[in-house]
Coordinates of C-alpha atoms in Angstrom, one line a residue:
M1 CA 34.2 11.6 35.8
E2 CA 32.3 9.9 33.0
I3 CA 28.7 8.8 33.8
P4 CA 28.0 5.2 32.7
A5 CA 25.5 5.0 29.8
S6 CA 23.0 2.9 31.9
A7 CA 23.1 5.5 34.7
G8 CA 22.5 8.2 32.2
K9 CA 19.5 6.3 30.8
K10 CA 18.0 5.8 34.2
Q11 CA 18.4 9.5 35.0
E12 CA 16.8 10.4 31.7
D13 CA 13.8 8.0 32.4
S14 CA 13.4 9.4 35.9
N15 CA 13.2 12.9 34.6
E16 CA 10.3 12.0 32.3
K17 CA 7.0 13.1 33.8
K18 CA 4.7 10.1 34.6
L19 CA 1.3 9.8 33.1
A20 CA -2.1 9.3 34.8
W21 CA -4.4 6.7 33.3
W22 CA -6.7 9.4 31.8
Q23 CA -3.8 11.2 30.2
L24 CA -2.8 7.9 28.4
S25 CA -6.5 7.5 27.3
L26 CA -6.4 11.0 25.9
I27 CA -3.1 10.3 24.1
G28 CA -4.8 7.1 22.8
L29 CA -7.7 9.1 21.4
G30 CA -5.3 11.5 19.8
C31 CA -3.4 8.7 18.1
I32 CA -6.3 6.6 16.9
I33 CA -8.9 9.1 15.6
G34 CA -7.6 10.0 12.2
T35 CA -8.4 9.8 8.5
G36 CA -9.0 6.1 8.8
Y37 CA -12.3 7.1 10.4
F38 CA -12.9 10.5 8.9
L39 CA -12.2 9.4 5.3
G40 CA -11.7 5.7 5.2
S41 CA -15.1 4.9 6.8
G42 CA -16.6 6.3 3.6
I43 CA -15.1 3.4 1.7
G44 CA -16.5 1.0 4.2
I45 CA -20.0 2.5 3.9
K46 CA -19.9 2.2 0.2
M47 CA -19.0 -1.5 0.5
T48 CA -21.7 -2.4 3.0
G49 CA -24.1 0.5 3.5
P50 CA -25.7 1.2 6.9
S51 CA -24.5 -2.2 8.2
I52 CA -21.2 -0.4 8.7
L53 CA -22.5 -0.1 12.2
I54 CA -22.0 -3.9 12.7
T55 CA -18.6 -3.6 11.1
F56 CA -17.5 -1.1 13.7
I57 CA -19.1 -3.0 16.6
L58 CA -17.2 -6.2 15.5
A59 CA -14.0 -4.1 15.1
A60 CA -14.4 -2.6 18.5
V61 CA -14.8 -6.0 20.1
G62 CA -11.7 -7.3 18.4
T63 CA -9.7 -4.2 19.3
Y64 CA -10.8 -4.4 22.9
I65 CA -9.6 -8.1 23.1
V66 CA -6.2 -7.1 21.7
S67 CA -5.9 -4.0 23.9
E68 CA -6.8 -6.0 27.0
A69 CA -4.2 -8.6 26.2
L70 CA -1.5 -6.0 25.6
S71 CA -2.4 -4.0 28.7
K72 CA -2.2 -7.1 30.9
M73 CA 1.3 -7.8 29.6
S74 CA 2.2 -4.2 30.0
A75 CA 1.0 -4.2 33.6
Q76 CA 2.9 -7.3 34.5
D77 CA 6.1 -6.5 32.6
P78 CA 6.4 -2.9 31.2
Q79 CA 8.7 -3.0 28.2
K80 CA 9.9 -0.2 26.0
G81 CA 9.5 -2.4 22.9
S82 CA 5.9 -3.3 24.0
F83 CA 4.4 -6.1 21.9
R84 CA 7.6 -6.7 20.0
S85 CA 9.4 -7.4 23.3
Y86 CA 6.6 -9.7 24.3
A87 CA 6.7 -11.6 21.0
K88 CA 10.5 -12.1 21.6
K89 CA 9.9 -13.4 25.1
A90 CA 7.2 -15.7 24.0
F91 CA 8.7 -17.3 20.9
G92 CA 12.3 -16.2 20.7
P93 CA 14.5 -13.7 18.8
W94 CA 13.0 -14.5 15.4
A95 CA 9.5 -13.4 16.7
G96 CA 10.8 -10.1 18.1
F97 CA 12.6 -9.4 14.8
S98 CA 9.5 -10.2 12.7
S99 CA 7.0 -8.4 14.9
G100 CA 9.1 -5.2 15.0
W101 CA 9.8 -5.0 11.3
V102 CA 6.3 -5.9 10.2
Y103 CA 5.1 -3.1 12.5
W104 CA 7.7 -0.7 11.1
F105 CA 6.5 -1.5 7.5
S106 CA 2.8 -1.1 8.6
E107 CA 3.4 2.2 10.3
M108 CA 5.3 3.5 7.2
L109 CA 2.3 2.5 5.1
I110 CA -0.1 4.2 7.6
T111 CA 2.1 7.3 7.3
G112 CA 1.8 7.1 3.5
S113 CA -2.0 6.6 3.8
Q114 CA -2.3 9.6 6.1
L115 CA -0.1 11.8 3.8
T116 CA -2.2 10.9 0.8
A117 CA -5.5 11.5 2.7
L118 CA -4.3 14.9 4.0
S119 CA -3.3 15.8 0.4
I120 CA -6.7 14.7 -1.0
L121 CA -8.5 16.7 1.7
S122 CA -6.4 19.8 1.2
R123 CA -7.5 19.9 -2.4
F124 CA -10.9 20.9 -1.1
W125 CA -9.5 24.5 -1.1
F126 CA -6.7 24.1 -3.7
P127 CA -7.9 21.6 -6.3
N128 CA -5.2 22.3 -8.8
I129 CA -2.2 21.7 -6.6
P130 CA -0.6 18.2 -7.1
L131 CA -0.9 15.7 -4.2
W132 CA 2.9 15.3 -3.8
I133 CA 3.3 19.0 -2.9
F134 CA 0.8 18.8 -0.1
A135 CA 2.4 15.4 1.0
S136 CA 5.8 17.0 1.2
V137 CA 4.7 19.9 3.3
Y138 CA 2.8 17.7 5.8
A139 CA 5.8 15.3 6.0
L140 CA 8.2 18.1 6.8
L141 CA 5.9 19.5 9.6
G142 CA 5.5 15.9 11.0
I143 CA 9.2 15.4 11.2
L144 CA 9.7 18.7 13.0
I145 CA 7.2 17.6 15.8
V146 CA 9.0 14.3 16.2
I147 CA 12.4 16.1 16.5
I148 CA 11.0 18.1 19.4
G149 CA 10.9 14.8 21.3
T150 CA 8.4 12.8 23.5
K151 CA 7.2 15.8 25.6
G152 CA 6.3 17.8 22.5
F153 CA 4.6 14.7 21.1
E154 CA 2.4 14.3 24.2
R155 CA 1.4 17.9 24.3
A156 CA 0.6 18.0 20.6
Q157 CA -1.5 14.8 20.9
N158 CA -3.5 16.1 23.8
I159 CA -4.5 19.2 21.8
F160 CA -5.2 17.2 18.7
A161 CA -7.4 14.7 20.6
I162 CA -9.6 17.5 21.9
I163 CA -9.9 19.1 18.4
K164 CA -10.8 15.7 16.9
I165 CA -13.5 14.9 19.5
A166 CA -14.9 18.4 19.1
A167 CA -15.1 17.9 15.3
I168 CA -17.1 14.7 15.8
F169 CA -19.4 16.3 18.3
M170 CA -19.9 19.2 16.0
F171 CA -21.1 16.9 13.3
I172 CA -23.5 15.1 15.8
V173 CA -24.9 18.4 17.1
L174 CA -25.4 19.7 13.5
A175 CA -27.0 16.4 12.4
I176 CA -29.4 16.5 15.4
S177 CA -30.2 20.2 14.5
V178 CA -31.0 19.1 10.9
V179 CA -33.4 16.4 12.1
I180 CA -35.1 18.8 14.5
G181 CA -35.7 21.2 11.6
F182 CA -32.9 23.6 11.4
F183 CA -30.7 24.4 8.3
G184 CA -33.5 23.3 6.0
G185 CA -33.8 19.8 7.4
S186 CA -36.7 17.9 9.0
K187 CA -37.5 14.6 10.7
A188 CA -38.4 13.1 7.4
D189 CA -34.7 13.3 6.3
F190 CA -33.7 10.8 9.0
H191 CA -34.0 7.3 7.6
F192 CA -32.7 4.7 10.0
H193 CA -32.7 1.4 8.0
Y194 CA -34.6 -1.3 9.8
H195 CA -35.3 -3.7 6.9
K196 CA -32.7 -6.3 5.9
T197 CA -32.5 -5.2 2.3
D198 CA -31.8 -1.6 3.3
F199 CA -29.5 -2.4 6.1
F200 CA -27.5 -4.9 4.1
P201 CA -27.7 -3.6 0.6
K202 CA -24.5 -5.5 -0.4
G203 CA -25.3 -8.6 1.7
I204 CA -23.0 -10.5 4.0
M205 CA -20.2 -10.2 1.5
G206 CA -20.3 -6.5 1.6
L207 CA -20.1 -6.6 5.4
W208 CA -17.2 -9.0 5.3
S209 CA -15.2 -6.9 2.9
S210 CA -15.7 -3.8 4.9
L211 CA -14.3 -5.2 8.2
I212 CA -10.8 -4.1 7.4
F213 CA -11.9 -0.4 7.4
G214 CA -13.6 -0.8 10.8
F215 CA -10.4 -2.2 12.3
Y216 CA -8.3 0.4 10.5
A217 CA -10.3 3.1 12.3
F218 CA -9.2 1.7 15.6
G219 CA -5.6 1.3 14.6
G220 CA -3.2 3.0 17.1
I221 CA -3.7 1.0 20.3
E222 CA -0.1 -0.2 19.9
I223 CA 1.0 3.4 20.8
M224 CA -0.7 3.0 24.1
G225 CA 1.3 -0.2 24.7
I226 CA 4.6 1.7 23.9
M227 CA 3.6 4.6 26.1
A228 CA 2.4 2.4 29.0
T229 CA 5.9 2.4 30.5
R230 CA 5.2 6.0 31.4
L231 CA 2.2 5.3 33.6
K232 CA 2.3 6.3 37.3
K233 CA 0.7 3.0 38.1
K234 CA 1.4 0.2 35.6
E235 CA -1.8 -1.6 36.6
D236 CA -3.8 1.3 35.2
A237 CA -2.9 0.2 31.6
K238 CA -6.1 -1.8 31.3
K239 CA -8.3 1.0 32.7
A240 CA -6.8 3.5 30.3
G241 CA -7.3 1.2 27.3
A242 CA -10.9 0.2 28.2
S243 CA -12.0 3.8 28.9
M244 CA -10.5 5.1 25.7
L245 CA -12.2 2.3 23.6
L246 CA -15.6 2.8 25.3
M247 CA -15.6 6.5 24.5
L248 CA -14.2 5.9 21.0
T249 CA -16.8 3.3 20.1
F250 CA -19.7 5.4 21.4
I251 CA -18.8 8.5 19.3
Y252 CA -18.0 6.4 16.2
L253 CA -21.4 4.6 16.3
I254 CA -23.5 7.8 17.0
S255 CA -21.8 9.7 14.2
L256 CA -22.1 6.8 11.8
I257 CA -25.8 6.4 12.5
F258 CA -26.5 10.0 11.5
A259 CA -24.2 9.8 8.5
T260 CA -25.9 6.7 7.0
S261 CA -29.4 7.9 7.9
L262 CA -29.2 11.3 6.3
V263 CA -28.0 10.2 2.8
S264 CA -28.0 7.2 0.6
F265 CA -25.0 4.9 1.0
N266 CA -24.1 5.0 -2.7
K267 CA -23.2 8.7 -2.5
F268 CA -20.2 8.0 -0.3
N269 CA -16.6 7.8 -1.8
A270 CA -12.9 7.8 -0.9
K271 CA -12.3 11.4 -1.8
E272 CA -14.7 13.1 0.6
S273 CA -15.5 12.6 4.2
P274 CA -18.9 10.7 4.7
F275 CA -19.8 13.3 7.3
V276 CA -19.3 16.2 4.9
I277 CA -21.4 14.3 2.3
A278 CA -24.1 13.7 4.9
L279 CA -24.7 17.4 5.5
D280 CA -23.9 18.6 2.0
K281 CA -27.5 19.4 0.9
Y282 CA -28.3 21.5 4.0
D283 CA -27.8 25.2 4.5
I284 CA -24.6 24.8 6.6
S285 CA -22.0 26.5 4.3
F286 CA -19.4 26.8 7.1
F287 CA -19.4 23.1 8.0
P288 CA -17.4 21.6 5.1
H289 CA -14.6 24.1 5.6
L290 CA -14.5 23.8 9.4
F291 CA -14.9 20.0 9.4
T292 CA -12.3 19.4 6.6
G293 CA -9.9 21.5 8.7
G294 CA -10.7 19.3 11.7
I295 CA -10.1 16.2 9.7
I296 CA -6.7 17.5 8.4
I297 CA -5.7 18.1 12.0
A298 CA -6.9 14.6 12.9
G299 CA -5.0 13.0 10.1
F300 CA -1.9 15.0 10.8
S301 CA -1.8 14.0 14.4
T302 CA -2.3 10.3 13.5
M303 CA 0.6 10.6 11.1
V304 CA 2.8 12.2 13.8
A305 CA 1.8 9.3 16.1
S306 CA 2.9 6.8 13.4
L307 CA 6.2 8.7 12.9
F308 CA 6.8 8.7 16.7
A309 CA 6.0 5.0 17.0
V310 CA 7.9 3.8 14.0
T311 CA 11.0 5.8 15.0
S312 CA 10.8 4.5 18.6
M313 CA 10.4 0.9 17.4
L314 CA 13.4 1.2 15.1
V315 CA 15.5 2.4 18.1
T316 CA 14.4 -0.6 20.2
L317 CA 15.1 -2.9 17.3
A318 CA 18.6 -1.5 17.1
E319 CA 19.2 -1.7 20.8
D320 CA 18.2 -5.4 20.8
G321 CA 20.4 -6.2 17.8
D322 CA 17.5 -6.7 15.4
A323 CA 18.6 -3.7 13.3
P324 CA 22.1 -2.1 12.9
R325 CA 23.2 -0.6 16.2
I326 CA 23.9 2.7 14.5
F327 CA 20.2 3.4 14.4
S328 CA 20.1 3.7 18.2
K329 CA 22.9 6.2 18.5
K330 CA 21.8 9.7 19.6
G331 CA 23.3 12.8 18.3
K332 CA 22.5 16.4 19.3
M333 CA 18.8 15.8 18.6
K334 CA 16.4 14.1 21.0
V335 CA 15.7 11.5 18.3
P336 CA 18.4 9.3 17.0
P337 CA 19.2 10.9 13.6
L338 CA 19.7 7.8 11.5
A339 CA 16.5 6.1 12.8
L340 CA 14.6 9.3 11.8
G341 CA 16.5 9.3 8.5
L342 CA 15.3 5.8 7.6
T343 CA 11.7 6.8 8.5
I344 CA 12.1 9.9 6.3
C345 CA 13.2 7.6 3.4
G346 CA 10.0 5.6 3.9
M347 CA 8.0 8.8 3.7
I348 CA 9.7 9.9 0.5
I349 CA 8.6 6.6 -1.1
S350 CA 5.0 7.3 0.1
I351 CA 5.2 10.7 -1.6
I352 CA 6.5 9.2 -4.8
L353 CA 3.6 6.7 -4.8
A354 CA 1.1 9.6 -4.4
L355 CA 2.8 11.2 -7.4
I356 CA 2.7 8.0 -9.6
M357 CA -0.8 6.7 -8.9
P358 CA -3.0 9.4 -7.2
D359 CA -6.4 7.9 -8.1
R360 CA -6.3 4.6 -6.1
V361 CA -3.3 5.1 -3.9
Y362 CA -5.2 5.9 -0.7
E363 CA -7.4 2.8 -0.8
Y364 CA -4.5 0.5 -1.7
I365 CA -2.2 1.8 1.0
T366 CA -4.9 2.0 3.6
T367 CA -5.8 -1.7 3.0
A368 CA -2.2 -2.8 3.1
A369 CA -1.4 -0.8 6.2
G370 CA -4.5 -2.1 8.0
L371 CA -3.7 -5.7 7.2
M372 CA -0.1 -5.4 8.4
L373 CA -1.3 -3.9 11.6
L374 CA -3.7 -6.8 12.1
Y375 CA -0.8 -9.3 11.6
N376 CA 0.8 -7.8 14.6
W377 CA -2.4 -7.8 16.6
F378 CA -2.7 -11.6 15.9
F379 CA 0.9 -12.0 17.2
I380 CA -0.1 -10.2 20.4
L381 CA -3.0 -12.7 21.0
I382 CA -0.8 -15.7 20.4
S383 CA 2.0 -14.3 22.6
F384 CA -0.4 -13.6 25.5
P385 CA -0.9 -17.1 27.0
R386 CA 2.8 -17.8 26.9
L387 CA 3.5 -14.8 29.2
I388 CA 0.3 -14.4 31.3
K389 CA -1.6 -17.2 33.2
A390 CA -4.7 -17.2 31.1
T391 CA -8.2 -18.3 32.3
K392 CA -10.7 -20.2 30.2
F393 CA -12.5 -16.9 29.6
D394 CA -9.2 -15.3 28.4
H395 CA -8.7 -18.1 25.9
L396 CA -12.3 -17.7 24.7
K397 CA -11.8 -14.0 24.1
R398 CA -8.5 -14.7 22.4
F399 CA -10.1 -17.1 19.9
I400 CA -12.9 -14.6 19.2
G401 CA -10.3 -11.9 18.6
M402 CA -8.3 -14.1 16.3
L403 CA -11.4 -15.1 14.4
L404 CA -12.4 -11.5 13.8
I405 CA -8.9 -10.7 12.6
V406 CA -8.9 -13.6 10.2
L407 CA -12.3 -12.5 8.9
A408 CA -11.0 -8.9 8.3
V409 CA -7.9 -10.2 6.5
S410 CA -9.8 -12.7 4.3
G411 CA -12.5 -10.1 3.5
T412 CA -9.9 -8.0 1.5
C413 CA -9.5 -11.0 -0.9
I414 CA -13.1 -10.9 -2.0
H415 CA -13.2 -7.2 -2.9
Q416 CA -11.6 -6.1 -6.1
T417 CA -10.3 -2.7 -4.9
S418 CA -9.0 -4.2 -1.6
R419 CA -7.2 -7.2 -3.2
P420 CA -4.1 -5.2 -4.3
G421 CA -3.5 -4.0 -0.7
F422 CA -3.7 -7.6 0.4
F423 CA -0.9 -8.7 -2.0
V424 CA 1.2 -5.6 -1.0
S425 CA 1.0 -6.6 2.7
I426 CA 1.8 -10.3 1.9
G427 CA 4.8 -9.0 -0.1
F428 CA 6.2 -7.0 2.9
V429 CA 5.6 -10.0 5.2
A430 CA 7.4 -12.3 2.7
V431 CA 10.4 -9.9 2.7
V432 CA 10.6 -10.1 6.5
I433 CA 10.3 -13.9 6.5
I434 CA 13.1 -14.2 3.9
V435 CA 15.4 -12.0 6.0
V436 CA 14.6 -14.1 9.1
V437 CA 15.4 -17.3 7.3
I438 CA 18.7 -15.8 6.0
L439 CA 19.7 -14.6 9.5
Q440 CA 18.9 -18.1 11.0
M441 CA 21.0 -19.8 8.3
T442 CA 23.9 -17.4 8.9
K443 CA 23.8 -18.1 12.7
R444 CA 23.9 -21.8 12.1
K445 CA 26.9 -21.5 9.8
K446 CA 28.7 -19.5 12.4
K447 CA 28.0 -22.1 15.0
N448 CA 29.3 -24.8 12.7
L449 CA 32.5 -22.9 11.9
F450 CA 33.1 -21.9 15.5
P451 CA 31.7 -24.6 17.8
Q452 CA 31.9 -24.0 21.6
G453 CA 35.1 -25.1 23.2
I454 CA 37.4 -24.2 20.3

């Protein structure tokens, strides 16, 4: 007797092990902490100096507001498509289509950003090997983990999360040791900048332009929305998100205080981690090797998270008719092969970009990826009051969140090296809008040709 597809799906879902809230928090940490923080924060520091601390505080506030809105919607109505499904319920099919494809493009750019960053970091040991060779190797390894399936992804992310947190704490412990007097350091080396001119060396404009890199370091909360359907108690979604963000913000700020206090901000760049630069002059020869290895693990895990999210999103798009149905068909693998194939094509384009323009590619792709992520965060906030009965305080938080997102997006327009990323992101969004318009026009023509009742 043939088992109906819906019954098979229910059986498959019931066989999946449910998650406790702390497990989802750990997965969130594993997905979020990546090269956007370990490497991208150096670009932000160079833009604004020690006031990067304010950048990260503002980004943490904005992220919390978005995360809370998403978790409330997840608790009330868990959806496999997460924010894309909520956009569709709030505004109609066009919103679900737009949100899903903007997210797909953003995650592909994030994957490209991570691949490029991993390749740059790997040159620490092998300076003469081209970026595209490293990118190809990391891409292949990432695809293998995704093929293993959801269970393998969760186990890998838990391990990666512990390694990443350990790497940050290692930096903090070593930085404290330097200030105490170990490794050739002293208290005099620690310069916390109190004065306005030292704290804001690039002024308010520098702070404004750096906001995108603060938000990018928190990118990944969408994964928690997608994984929230696996919670034992759906009402724990908010607790999982809040706990994860509190821990993340704390370790981000402490490590950044030490990084910006131990070395002048103009020494930071996009090719080395700010934390390696901060301890470079001290007698800690093992640290650059060990920490760079930790960063590579961090970036790789974030890349795998992006691959998992983007493939899952493509499957839900196909199931809802917002992408060709063929992308949702499963073969012998746990992951639909054609959905994974399209993701691989996107990765190949990222590798080609790394080959063509290796000097600025990381900053350009990072900016564009961060912006497209924020476009979806904005969509989450405008969808929220249509699906959840919002209080006056909820509305206040929403407006604060939307204002912070608008500031981060507009800040990229005022900085020369971020501006290309802004135009790239607008280009992707324009493509999605054009497709939506074409689809709407096609539907109207069909209705006119085949009116009801004929």
